Every structure is written in structure tokens, then in C-alpha cells.
JSON list of C-alpha atoms in Angstrom, two decimals:
[
{"chain": "A", "resi": 1, "resn": "MET", "atom": "CA", "xyz": [-3.41, 22.02, -0.95]},
{"chain": "A", "resi": 2, "resn": "ASN", "atom": "CA", "xyz": [-1.64, 21.18, 2.31]},
{"chain": "A", "resi": 3, "resn": "ARG", "atom": "CA", "xyz": [2.13, 20.76, 2.68]},
{"chain": "A", "resi": 4, "resn": "THR", "atom": "CA", "xyz": [2.04, 16.98, 2.23]},
{"chain": "A", "resi": 5, "resn": "ASP", "atom": "CA", "xyz": [-0.06, 17.24, -0.94]},
{"chain": "A", "resi": 6, "resn": "PHE", "atom": "CA", "xyz": [2.44, 19.81, -2.25]},
{"chain": "A", "resi": 7, "resn": "VAL", "atom": "CA", "xyz": [5.38, 17.44, -1.62]},
{"chain": "A", "resi": 8, "resn": "TRP", "atom": "CA", "xyz": [3.52, 14.63, -3.40]},
{"chain": "A", "resi": 9, "resn": "ALA", "atom": "CA", "xyz": [2.80, 16.96, -6.33]},
{"chain": "A", "resi": 10, "resn": "LEU", "atom": "CA", "xyz": [6.54, 17.60, -6.63]},
{"chain": "A", "resi": 11, "resn": "GLY", "atom": "CA", "xyz": [7.43, 13.94, -6.07]},
{"chain": "A", "resi": 12, "resn": "ARG", "atom": "CA", "xyz": [5.25, 12.43, -8.79]},
{"chain": "A", "resi": 13, "resn": "PRO", "atom": "CA", "xyz": [7.11, 13.88, -11.81]},
{"chain": "A", "resi": 14, "resn": "THR", "atom": "CA", "xyz": [10.51, 13.38, -10.15]},
{"chain": "A", "resi": 15, "resn": "ILE", "atom": "CA", "xyz": [10.82, 10.43, -7.77]},
{"chain": "A", "resi": 16, "resn": "GLY", "atom": "CA", "xyz": [7.69, 8.76, -9.14]},
{"chain": "A", "resi": 17, "resn": "ALA", "atom": "CA", "xyz": [8.88, 9.07, -12.72]},
{"chain": "A", "resi": 18, "resn": "ALA", "atom": "CA", "xyz": [12.32, 7.69, -11.88]},
{"chain": "A", "resi": 19, "resn": "VAL", "atom": "CA", "xyz": [10.83, 4.71, -10.02]},
{"chain": "A", "resi": 20, "resn": "SER", "atom": "CA", "xyz": [8.49, 4.02, -12.93]},
{"chain": "A", "resi": 21, "resn": "VAL", "atom": "CA", "xyz": [11.47, 3.87, -15.29]},
{"chain": "A", "resi": 22, "resn": "VAL", "atom": "CA", "xyz": [13.74, 1.62, -13.20]},
{"chain": "A", "resi": 23, "resn": "THR", "atom": "CA", "xyz": [10.90, -0.81, -12.45]},
{"chain": "A", "resi": 24, "resn": "ARG", "atom": "CA", "xyz": [9.22, -0.56, -15.87]},
{"chain": "A", "resi": 25, "resn": "LEU", "atom": "CA", "xyz": [6.10, -0.01, -13.79]},
{"chain": "A", "resi": 26, "resn": "ARG", "atom": "CA", "xyz": [2.70, -0.91, -15.20]},
{"chain": "A", "resi": 27, "resn": "VAL", "atom": "CA", "xyz": [-0.49, -0.12, -13.27]},
{"chain": "A", "resi": 28, "resn": "TYR", "atom": "CA", "xyz": [-3.87, -1.79, -13.73]},
{"chain": "A", "resi": 29, "resn": "GLY", "atom": "CA", "xyz": [-7.18, -0.50, -12.36]},
{"chain": "A", "resi": 30, "resn": "ARG", "atom": "CA", "xyz": [-5.88, 2.85, -11.11]},
{"chain": "A", "resi": 31, "resn": "GLU", "atom": "CA", "xyz": [-9.30, 4.40, -11.84]},
{"chain": "A", "resi": 32, "resn": "ARG", "atom": "CA", "xyz": [-10.88, 2.23, -9.13]},
{"chain": "A", "resi": 33, "resn": "MET", "atom": "CA", "xyz": [-9.50, 4.33, -6.27]},
{"chain": "A", "resi": 34, "resn": "PRO", "atom": "CA", "xyz": [-12.05, 6.77, -4.79]},
{"chain": "A", "resi": 35, "resn": "MET", "atom": "CA", "xyz": [-10.60, 10.27, -5.11]},
{"chain": "A", "resi": 36, "resn": "GLU", "atom": "CA", "xyz": [-12.31, 11.67, -2.02]},
{"chain": "A", "resi": 37, "resn": "GLY", "atom": "CA", "xyz": [-13.01, 10.54, 1.53]},
{"chain": "A", "resi": 38, "resn": "GLY", "atom": "CA", "xyz": [-11.23, 8.47, 4.14]},
{"chain": "A", "resi": 39, "resn": "LEU", "atom": "CA", "xyz": [-9.74, 5.27, 2.76]},
{"chain": "A", "resi": 40, "resn": "VAL", "atom": "CA", "xyz": [-7.40, 2.44, 3.72]},
{"chain": "A", "resi": 41, "resn": "VAL", "atom": "CA", "xyz": [-5.02, 1.19, 1.01]},
{"chain": "A", "resi": 42, "resn": "ALA", "atom": "CA", "xyz": [-3.91, -2.38, 1.75]},
{"chain": "A", "resi": 43, "resn": "ALA", "atom": "CA", "xyz": [-0.79, -3.58, -0.10]},
{"chain": "A", "resi": 44, "resn": "ASN", "atom": "CA", "xyz": [1.55, -6.57, 0.05]},
{"chain": "A", "resi": 45, "resn": "HIS", "atom": "CA", "xyz": [5.28, -6.07, 0.65]},
{"chain": "A", "resi": 46, "resn": "PHE", "atom": "CA", "xyz": [8.42, -7.72, -0.72]},
{"chain": "A", "resi": 47, "resn": "SER", "atom": "CA", "xyz": [11.03, -5.03, -1.22]},
{"chain": "A", "resi": 48, "resn": "TRP", "atom": "CA", "xyz": [12.20, -1.58, -0.18]},
{"chain": "A", "resi": 49, "resn": "ILE", "atom": "CA", "xyz": [11.12, -0.42, -3.65]},
{"chain": "A", "resi": 50, "resn": "ASP", "atom": "CA", "xyz": [7.44, -1.14, -2.81]},
{"chain": "A", "resi": 51, "resn": "PRO", "atom": "CA", "xyz": [6.63, 2.20, -1.07]},
{"chain": "A", "resi": 52, "resn": "PRO", "atom": "CA", "xyz": [7.82, 4.38, -3.97]},
{"chain": "A", "resi": 53, "resn": "VAL", "atom": "CA", "xyz": [6.23, 1.96, -6.47]},
{"chain": "A", "resi": 54, "resn": "LEU", "atom": "CA", "xyz": [2.87, 2.18, -4.72]},
{"chain": "A", "resi": 55, "resn": "GLY", "atom": "CA", "xyz": [3.26, 5.93, -4.49]},
{"chain": "A", "resi": 56, "resn": "ALA", "atom": "CA", "xyz": [3.86, 6.14, -8.23]},
{"chain": "A", "resi": 57, "resn": "ALA", "atom": "CA", "xyz": [0.84, 3.88, -8.87]},
{"chain": "A", "resi": 58, "resn": "THR", "atom": "CA", "xyz": [-1.69, 5.81, -6.79]},
{"chain": "A", "resi": 59, "resn": "PRO", "atom": "CA", "xyz": [-3.59, 8.92, -7.93]},
{"chain": "A", "resi": 60, "resn": "ARG", "atom": "CA", "xyz": [-3.96, 10.16, -4.32]},
{"chain": "A", "resi": 61, "resn": "THR", "atom": "CA", "xyz": [-1.65, 11.30, -1.57]},
{"chain": "A", "resi": 62, "resn": "LEU", "atom": "CA", "xyz": [-0.88, 8.31, 0.67]},
{"chain": "A", "resi": 63, "resn": "TYR", "atom": "CA", "xyz": [-0.02, 8.65, 4.33]},
{"chain": "A", "resi": 64, "resn": "TYR", "atom": "CA", "xyz": [2.21, 5.66, 4.97]},
{"chain": "A", "resi": 65, "resn": "MET", "atom": "CA", "xyz": [2.83, 3.93, 8.26]},
{"chain": "A", "resi": 66, "resn": "ALA", "atom": "CA", "xyz": [6.46, 2.78, 8.48]},
{"chain": "A", "resi": 67, "resn": "LYS", "atom": "CA", "xyz": [8.57, 1.13, 11.17]},
{"chain": "A", "resi": 68, "resn": "VAL", "atom": "CA", "xyz": [10.27, 3.53, 13.55]},
{"chain": "A", "resi": 69, "resn": "GLU", "atom": "CA", "xyz": [13.71, 2.16, 12.57]},
{"chain": "A", "resi": 70, "resn": "ALA", "atom": "CA", "xyz": [13.27, 3.55, 9.04]},
{"chain": "A", "resi": 71, "resn": "HIS", "atom": "CA", "xyz": [12.44, 6.98, 10.42]},
{"chain": "A", "resi": 72, "resn": "ARG", "atom": "CA", "xyz": [15.76, 6.98, 12.30]},
{"chain": "A", "resi": 73, "resn": "VAL", "atom": "CA", "xyz": [17.85, 6.57, 9.13]},
{"chain": "A", "resi": 74, "resn": "PRO", "atom": "CA", "xyz": [19.52, 9.94, 8.42]},
{"chain": "A", "resi": 75, "resn": "GLY", "atom": "CA", "xyz": [17.99, 11.58, 5.37]},
{"chain": "A", "resi": 76, "resn": "LEU", "atom": "CA", "xyz": [15.50, 8.79, 4.70]},
{"chain": "A", "resi": 77, "resn": "GLY", "atom": "CA", "xyz": [13.44, 9.57, 7.79]},
{"chain": "A", "resi": 78, "resn": "HIS", "atom": "CA", "xyz": [13.13, 13.23, 6.90]},
{"chain": "A", "resi": 79, "resn": "LEU", "atom": "CA", "xyz": [12.17, 12.37, 3.31]},
{"chain": "A", "resi": 80, "resn": "MET", "atom": "CA", "xyz": [9.51, 9.92, 4.47]},
{"chain": "A", "resi": 81, "resn": "ARG", "atom": "CA", "xyz": [7.99, 12.41, 6.91]},
{"chain": "A", "resi": 82, "resn": "SER", "atom": "CA", "xyz": [7.90, 15.09, 4.23]},
{"chain": "A", "resi": 83, "resn": "PHE", "atom": "CA", "xyz": [5.64, 12.72, 2.26]},
{"chain": "A", "resi": 84, "resn": "GLY", "atom": "CA", "xyz": [3.36, 12.32, 5.31]},
{"chain": "A", "resi": 85, "resn": "ALA", "atom": "CA", "xyz": [4.71, 9.03, 6.67]},
{"chain": "A", "resi": 86, "resn": "PHE", "atom": "CA", "xyz": [4.43, 8.34, 10.40]},
{"chain": "A", "resi": 87, "resn": "SER", "atom": "CA", "xyz": [6.14, 5.77, 12.58]},
{"chain": "A", "resi": 88, "resn": "VAL", "atom": "CA", "xyz": [5.03, 2.62, 14.36]},
{"chain": "A", "resi": 89, "resn": "ARG", "atom": "CA", "xyz": [6.85, 0.52, 16.93]},
{"chain": "A", "resi": 90, "resn": "ARG", "atom": "CA", "xyz": [6.70, -3.08, 15.75]},
{"chain": "A", "resi": 91, "resn": "GLY", "atom": "CA", "xyz": [6.25, -5.98, 18.15]},
{"chain": "A", "resi": 92, "resn": "GLU", "atom": "CA", "xyz": [4.31, -3.96, 20.72]},
{"chain": "A", "resi": 93, "resn": "SER", "atom": "CA", "xyz": [1.07, -2.09, 21.11]},
{"chain": "A", "resi": 94, "resn": "ASP", "atom": "CA", "xyz": [1.61, 1.42, 19.72]},
{"chain": "A", "resi": 95, "resn": "ARG", "atom": "CA", "xyz": [-1.43, 3.46, 20.69]},
{"chain": "A", "resi": 96, "resn": "ASP", "atom": "CA", "xyz": [-0.04, 6.64, 19.17]},
{"chain": "A", "resi": 97, "resn": "ALA", "atom": "CA", "xyz": [0.22, 4.95, 15.77]},
{"chain": "A", "resi": 98, "resn": "VAL", "atom": "CA", "xyz": [-3.33, 3.59, 16.09]},
{"chain": "A", "resi": 99, "resn": "ARG", "atom": "CA", "xyz": [-4.66, 7.05, 16.92]},
{"chain": "A", "resi": 100, "resn": "THR", "atom": "CA", "xyz": [-2.81, 8.54, 13.97]},
{"chain": "A", "resi": 101, "resn": "MET", "atom": "CA", "xyz": [-4.17, 5.90, 11.58]},
{"chain": "A", "resi": 102, "resn": "ARG", "atom": "CA", "xyz": [-7.73, 6.47, 12.67]},
{"chain": "A", "resi": 103, "resn": "GLN", "atom": "CA", "xyz": [-7.44, 10.26, 12.67]},
{"chain": "A", "resi": 104, "resn": "LEU", "atom": "CA", "xyz": [-6.01, 10.36, 9.15]},
{"chain": "A", "resi": 105, "resn": "VAL", "atom": "CA", "xyz": [-8.90, 8.30, 7.79]},
{"chain": "A", "resi": 106, "resn": "ARG", "atom": "CA", "xyz": [-11.42, 10.27, 9.86]},
{"chain": "A", "resi": 107, "resn": "ASP", "atom": "CA", "xyz": [-10.05, 13.47, 8.32]},
{"chain": "A", "resi": 108, "resn": "GLY", "atom": "CA", "xyz": [-10.67, 12.12, 4.82]},
{"chain": "A", "resi": 109, "resn": "HIS", "atom": "CA", "xyz": [-7.15, 11.02, 3.90]},
{"chain": "A", "resi": 110, "resn": "ALA", "atom": "CA", "xyz": [-5.89, 7.81, 2.26]},
{"chain": "A", "resi": 111, "resn": "LEU", "atom": "CA", "xyz": [-3.91, 5.66, 4.69]},
{"chain": "A", "resi": 112, "resn": "GLY", "atom": "CA", "xyz": [-1.28, 3.39, 3.12]},
{"chain": "A", "resi": 113, "resn": "LEU", "atom": "CA", "xyz": [-0.53, 0.11, 4.91]},
{"chain": "A", "resi": 114, "resn": "PHE", "atom": "CA", "xyz": [1.67, -2.83, 4.00]},
{"chain": "A", "resi": 115, "resn": "VAL", "atom": "CA", "xyz": [-0.71, -5.16, 5.73]},
{"chain": "A", "resi": 116, "resn": "GLU", "atom": "CA", "xyz": [1.56, -8.16, 6.33]},
{"chain": "A", "resi": 117, "resn": "GLY", "atom": "CA", "xyz": [3.53, -6.00, 8.77]},
{"chain": "A", "resi": 118, "resn": "THR", "atom": "CA", "xyz": [6.93, -6.79, 7.27]},
{"chain": "A", "resi": 119, "resn": "ARG", "atom": "CA", "xyz": [8.57, -7.80, 4.00]},
{"chain": "A", "resi": 120, "resn": "GLN", "atom": "CA", "xyz": [7.77, -11.34, 2.86]},
{"chain": "A", "resi": 121, "resn": "ARG", "atom": "CA", "xyz": [10.87, -13.45, 2.21]},
{"chain": "A", "resi": 122, "resn": "SER", "atom": "CA", "xyz": [8.96, -16.34, 0.59]},
{"chain": "A", "resi": 123, "resn": "GLY", "atom": "CA", "xyz": [8.09, -14.48, -2.59]},
{"chain": "A", "resi": 124, "resn": "VAL", "atom": "CA", "xyz": [4.33, -14.79, -2.07]},
{"chain": "A", "resi": 125, "resn": "PRO", "atom": "CA", "xyz": [1.94, -12.56, -0.08]},
{"chain": "A", "resi": 126, "resn": "GLY", "atom": "CA", "xyz": [1.76, -13.46, 3.62]},
{"chain": "A", "resi": 127, "resn": "PRO", "atom": "CA", "xyz": [-0.85, -13.33, 6.39]},
{"chain": "A", "resi": 128, "resn": "VAL", "atom": "CA", "xyz": [-2.63, -10.00, 6.78]},
{"chain": "A", "resi": 129, "resn": "GLN", "atom": "CA", "xyz": [-2.40, -8.30, 10.16]},
{"chain": "A", "resi": 130, "resn": "PRO", "atom": "CA", "xyz": [-5.55, -6.72, 11.66]},
{"chain": "A", "resi": 131, "resn": "GLY", "atom": "CA", "xyz": [-4.57, -3.02, 11.45]},
{"chain": "A", "resi": 132, "resn": "ALA", "atom": "CA", "xyz": [-6.29, -2.21, 8.16]},
{"chain": "A", "resi": 133, "resn": "ALA", "atom": "CA", "xyz": [-9.50, -3.97, 9.20]},
{"chain": "A", "resi": 134, "resn": "MET", "atom": "CA", "xyz": [-9.48, -2.26, 12.60]},
{"chain": "A", "resi": 135, "resn": "VAL", "atom": "CA", "xyz": [-9.26, 1.22, 11.07]},
{"chain": "A", "resi": 136, "resn": "ALA", "atom": "CA", "xyz": [-11.82, 0.48, 8.35]},
{"chain": "A", "resi": 137, "resn": "ILE", "atom": "CA", "xyz": [-14.40, -0.98, 10.72]},
{"chain": "A", "resi": 138, "resn": "ASN", "atom": "CA", "xyz": [-14.04, 1.65, 13.42]},
{"chain": "A", "resi": 139, "resn": "GLU", "atom": "CA", "xyz": [-14.03, 4.61, 11.02]},
{"chain": "A", "resi": 140, "resn": "GLY", "atom": "CA", "xyz": [-16.61, 3.21, 8.58]},
{"chain": "A", "resi": 141, "resn": "ALA", "atom": "CA", "xyz": [-14.12, 3.57, 5.71]},
{"chain": "A", "resi": 142, "resn": "PRO", "atom": "CA", "xyz": [-13.57, 1.36, 2.66]},
{"chain": "A", "resi": 143, "resn": "VAL", "atom": "CA", "xyz": [-10.44, -0.71, 2.04]},
{"chain": "A", "resi": 144, "resn": "ILE", "atom": "CA", "xyz": [-8.91, -0.92, -1.42]},
{"chain": "A", "resi": 145, "resn": "CYS", "atom": "CA", "xyz": [-6.30, -3.58, -2.12]},
{"chain": "A", "resi": 146, "resn": "ALA", "atom": "CA", "xyz": [-3.21, -2.92, -4.21]},
{"chain": "A", "resi": 147, "resn": "ALA", "atom": "CA", "xyz": [-1.26, -6.02, -5.18]},
{"chain": "A", "resi": 148, "resn": "ILE", "atom": "CA", "xyz": [2.40, -5.55, -6.10]},
{"chain": "A", "resi": 149, "resn": "TYR", "atom": "CA", "xyz": [3.99, -8.15, -8.37]},
{"chain": "A", "resi": 150, "resn": "GLY", "atom": "CA", "xyz": [7.60, -8.44, -9.49]},
{"chain": "A", "resi": 151, "resn": "SER", "atom": "CA", "xyz": [9.32, -6.47, -6.74]},
{"chain": "A", "resi": 152, "resn": "PHE", "atom": "CA", "xyz": [10.55, -9.68, -5.11]},
{"chain": "A", "resi": 153, "resn": "GLU", "atom": "CA", "xyz": [12.81, -10.27, -8.12]},
{"chain": "A", "resi": 154, "resn": "TRP", "atom": "CA", "xyz": [13.64, -6.60, -8.70]},
{"chain": "A", "resi": 155, "resn": "ARG", "atom": "CA", "xyz": [17.14, -5.40, -7.87]},
{"chain": "A", "resi": 156, "resn": "LEU", "atom": "CA", "xyz": [18.77, -2.05, -8.47]},
{"chain": "A", "resi": 157, "resn": "GLY", "atom": "CA", "xyz": [20.02, -2.16, -12.05]},
{"chain": "A", "resi": 158, "resn": "ASN", "atom": "CA", "xyz": [18.28, -5.31, -13.30]},
{"chain": "A", "resi": 159, "resn": "PHE", "atom": "CA", "xyz": [15.16, -3.47, -14.54]},
{"chain": "A", "resi": 160, "resn": "SER", "atom": "CA", "xyz": [12.95, -6.45, -13.68]},
{"chain": "A", "resi": 161, "resn": "PRO", "atom": "CA", "xyz": [9.34, -5.41, -14.41]},
{"chain": "A", "resi": 162, "resn": "VAL", "atom": "CA", "xyz": [7.01, -4.52, -11.54]},
{"chain": "A", "resi": 163, "resn": "SER", "atom": "CA", "xyz": [3.24, -4.19, -11.77]},
{"chain": "A", "resi": 164, "resn": "VAL", "atom": "CA", "xyz": [0.44, -3.01, -9.48]},
{"chain": "A", "resi": 165, "resn": "ALA", "atom": "CA", "xyz": [-3.20, -4.12, -9.67]},
{"chain": "A", "resi": 166, "resn": "TRP", "atom": "CA", "xyz": [-5.94, -2.25, -7.84]},
{"chain": "A", "resi": 167, "resn": "GLY", "atom": "CA", "xyz": [-9.02, -4.01, -6.54]},
{"chain": "A", "resi": 168, "resn": "ARG", "atom": "CA", "xyz": [-12.42, -2.46, -5.99]},
{"chain": "A", "resi": 169, "resn": "PRO", "atom": "CA", "xyz": [-13.22, -0.74, -2.67]},
{"chain": "A", "resi": 170, "resn": "MET", "atom": "CA", "xyz": [-14.35, -3.20, 0.01]},
{"chain": "A", "resi": 171, "resn": "SER", "atom": "CA", "xyz": [-16.84, -2.26, 2.73]},
{"chain": "A", "resi": 172, "resn": "PHE", "atom": "CA", "xyz": [-17.01, -3.94, 6.13]},
{"chain": "A", "resi": 173, "resn": "ASP", "atom": "CA", "xyz": [-19.99, -2.03, 7.52]},
{"chain": "A", "resi": 174, "resn": "GLY", "atom": "CA", "xyz": [-21.76, -5.22, 8.63]},
{"chain": "A", "resi": 175, "resn": "LEU", "atom": "CA", "xyz": [-18.90, -6.55, 10.75]},
{"chain": "A", "resi": 176, "resn": "PRO", "atom": "CA", "xyz": [-18.64, -5.94, 14.50]},
{"chain": "A", "resi": 177, "resn": "ARG", "atom": "CA", "xyz": [-15.89, -3.95, 16.16]},
{"chain": "A", "resi": 178, "resn": "GLY", "atom": "CA", "xyz": [-13.43, -6.16, 17.98]},
{"chain": "A", "resi": 179, "resn": "GLY", "atom": "CA", "xyz": [-11.33, -9.22, 17.31]},
{"chain": "A", "resi": 180, "resn": "LYS", "atom": "CA", "xyz": [-13.97, -11.28, 15.54]},
{"chain": "A", "resi": 181, "resn": "GLY", "atom": "CA", "xyz": [-14.80, -8.55, 13.02]},
{"chain": "A", "resi": 182, "resn": "TYR", "atom": "CA", "xyz": [-11.15, -7.66, 12.46]},
{"chain": "A", "resi": 183, "resn": "LYS", "atom": "CA", "xyz": [-10.27, -11.30, 11.83]},
{"chain": "A", "resi": 184, "resn": "GLU", "atom": "CA", "xyz": [-13.04, -11.77, 9.28]},
{"chain": "A", "resi": 185, "resn": "ALA", "atom": "CA", "xyz": [-12.24, -8.55, 7.44]},
{"chain": "A", "resi": 186, "resn": "SER", "atom": "CA", "xyz": [-8.51, -9.33, 7.43]},
{"chain": "A", "resi": 187, "resn": "ALA", "atom": "CA", "xyz": [-9.24, -12.72, 5.86]},
{"chain": "A", "resi": 188, "resn": "GLU", "atom": "CA", "xyz": [-11.20, -11.00, 3.09]},
{"chain": "A", "resi": 189, "resn": "ILE", "atom": "CA", "xyz": [-8.37, -8.52, 2.49]},
{"chain": "A", "resi": 190, "resn": "GLU", "atom": "CA", "xyz": [-5.84, -11.37, 2.39]},
{"chain": "A", "resi": 191, "resn": "HIS", "atom": "CA", "xyz": [-7.96, -13.27, -0.12]},
{"chain": "A", "resi": 192, "resn": "GLU", "atom": "CA", "xyz": [-8.37, -10.21, -2.35]},
{"chain": "A", "resi": 193, "resn": "LEU", "atom": "CA", "xyz": [-4.66, -9.35, -2.29]},
{"chain": "A", "resi": 194, "resn": "ARG", "atom": "CA", "xyz": [-3.71, -12.92, -3.17]},
{"chain": "A", "resi": 195, "resn": "ARG", "atom": "CA", "xyz": [-6.30, -13.03, -5.97]},
{"chain": "A", "resi": 196, "resn": "LEU", "atom": "CA", "xyz": [-4.99, -9.79, -7.51]},
{"chain": "A", "resi": 197, "resn": "TRP", "atom": "CA", "xyz": [-1.36, -10.91, -7.07]},
{"chain": "A", "resi": 198, "resn": "GLU", "atom": "CA", "xyz": [-2.03, -14.23, -8.82]},
{"chain": "A", "resi": 199, "resn": "TRP", "atom": "CA", "xyz": [-3.86, -12.40, -11.60]},
{"chain": "A", "resi": 200, "resn": "LEU", "atom": "CA", "xyz": [-0.77, -10.22, -12.09]},
{"chain": "A", "resi": 201, "resn": "GLY", "atom": "CA", "xyz": [1.33, -13.38, -12.35]},
{"chain": "A", "resi": 202, "resn": "GLY", "atom": "CA", "xyz": [-0.76, -14.45, -15.31]},
{"chain": "A", "resi": 203, "resn": "VAL", "atom": "CA", "xyz": [-0.53, -10.97, -16.83]},
{"chain": "A", "resi": 204, "resn": "HIS", "atom": "CA", "xyz": [3.27, -11.09, -16.59]},
{"chain": "A", "resi": 205, "resn": "GLU", "atom": "CA", "xyz": [3.31, -14.46, -18.34]},
{"chain": "A", "resi": 206, "resn": "LEU", "atom": "CA", "xyz": [1.33, -12.85, -21.20]},
{"chain": "A", "resi": 207, "resn": "GLY", "atom": "CA", "xyz": [3.84, -10.02, -21.52]},
{"chain": "A", "resi": 208, "resn": "ARG", "atom": "CA", "xyz": [1.85, -7.47, -19.46]},
{"chain": "A", "resi": 209, "resn": "PRO", "atom": "CA", "xyz": [-0.71, -6.27, -22.05]},
{"chain": "A", "resi": 210, "resn": "ARG", "atom": "CA", "xyz": [-1.66, -2.67, -21.31]},
{"chain": "A", "resi": 211, "resn": "ASP", "atom": "CA", "xyz": [-5.40, -3.23, -21.75]},
{"chain": "A", "resi": 212, "resn": "ALA", "atom": "CA", "xyz": [-5.73, -6.00, -19.11]},
{"chain": "A", "resi": 213, "resn": "THR", "atom": "CA", "xyz": [-8.41, -5.37, -16.46]},
{"chain": "A", "resi": 214, "resn": "PRO", "atom": "CA", "xyz": [-8.06, -6.67, -12.90]},
{"chain": "A", "resi": 215, "resn": "PRO", "atom": "CA", "xyz": [-10.78, -9.05, -11.73]},
{"chain": "A", "resi": 216, "resn": "SER", "atom": "CA", "xyz": [-13.80, -7.52, -10.02]}
]
């Protein structure tokens, strides 16, 4: 167990448990995540609560990419880095971040990306940026989508319910490296995230039954 895995092992029964309580978190399809090998986790993003929610919902250590501004916040930046997060400069080409993403997946880790690139203010998942597809295609790794529902309405203290639905691993082995392949793969990821998110909407309307199974 490396240092990051150790921090995650401590964080699950503490931070993860607290987040699960305040969001009334319910997770569907957790067993679909491969437990070994390089992997890209593609999630949608509405709220600052999404990273700890996704962390509580995943059975693996996730190495998150987060904007450099968050890393500069006293205390928060250190906490994020202790959990394996690394920074990216938004709005420009950040080759260091790209190298880190690819190396993590190449080394057999699970890379966590909020694939829209920023929080969505509309309340619905937005366009998917090409980063997840680029890493998956170049490293020959699968992508697994994790749709987050309810965090747009969640506020500290209101205990609004939040749910996560996992898709099945997606392979893009047949797509070419470069813009055309990244665009096609990103469209598939966007479609899958939206499909899972809409399914969660229906599950919430039904009262979030525990035995619901995400669509395949």
C-alpha cells in the first residue's frame, strides 16, 4: 500500500462516512468498476461536494485532477494532494498535467476527471472535454462513467439526497489517436453520462429504491 492508498484507507471511514451522511448518498452499480489496471473515471460536476461524494462512491483510490486555484487554498490544497490530487492550469495547454494523467493510468491507477472541465450552472450535464478520451485512447485504458445526481440542489445543512450511478467500462480501442478519435469518444462518454444521469432522475422520483440497477 502506497502513501496515497493509506490516506484513502483512513479517509473512507471518516471523511467518506461524513459525506455519505450529509448527502444521504446512495450508490448504484459500484461493482462495475474494475479493481485493477489503469482506468479513467469520467464524472459530471455541479458542486464542490462532488469530489468527496465520488470518492465515497468509488471502491478504488482515485487520483483527481483539479484546477490549480484549488491547490492554492490554504489547507485545502494540502488535503487534496494528500489524497493524490494534482493540478491543471485551465484555459491553456498544460503539458505537465497531460503527462501526469497518462503516467497515472499507465502505472495502473484510476484517474478521476470531471469531464466537463468546470461546474455546470444549468443543472444538467454539459459538453464533455477531450481529456478523458485522449488518455484512454493513447494508453489503451477503459473509461467508466459515474453520473452524479442531486448535488446541484444540495446545500450544506439541507440534506438534499445525492446519488451516483456507475456505467460499464467503455473501450475505445478501435478509434484513432488525434482529434477525430477524441471527439468521437468524448461524444460517447457524454451520451453515457447523460443517460445515467437521466436514469438517476427517474430513480429519485421513485424514492431511490436500493435494488435499482443502472442501465447497461
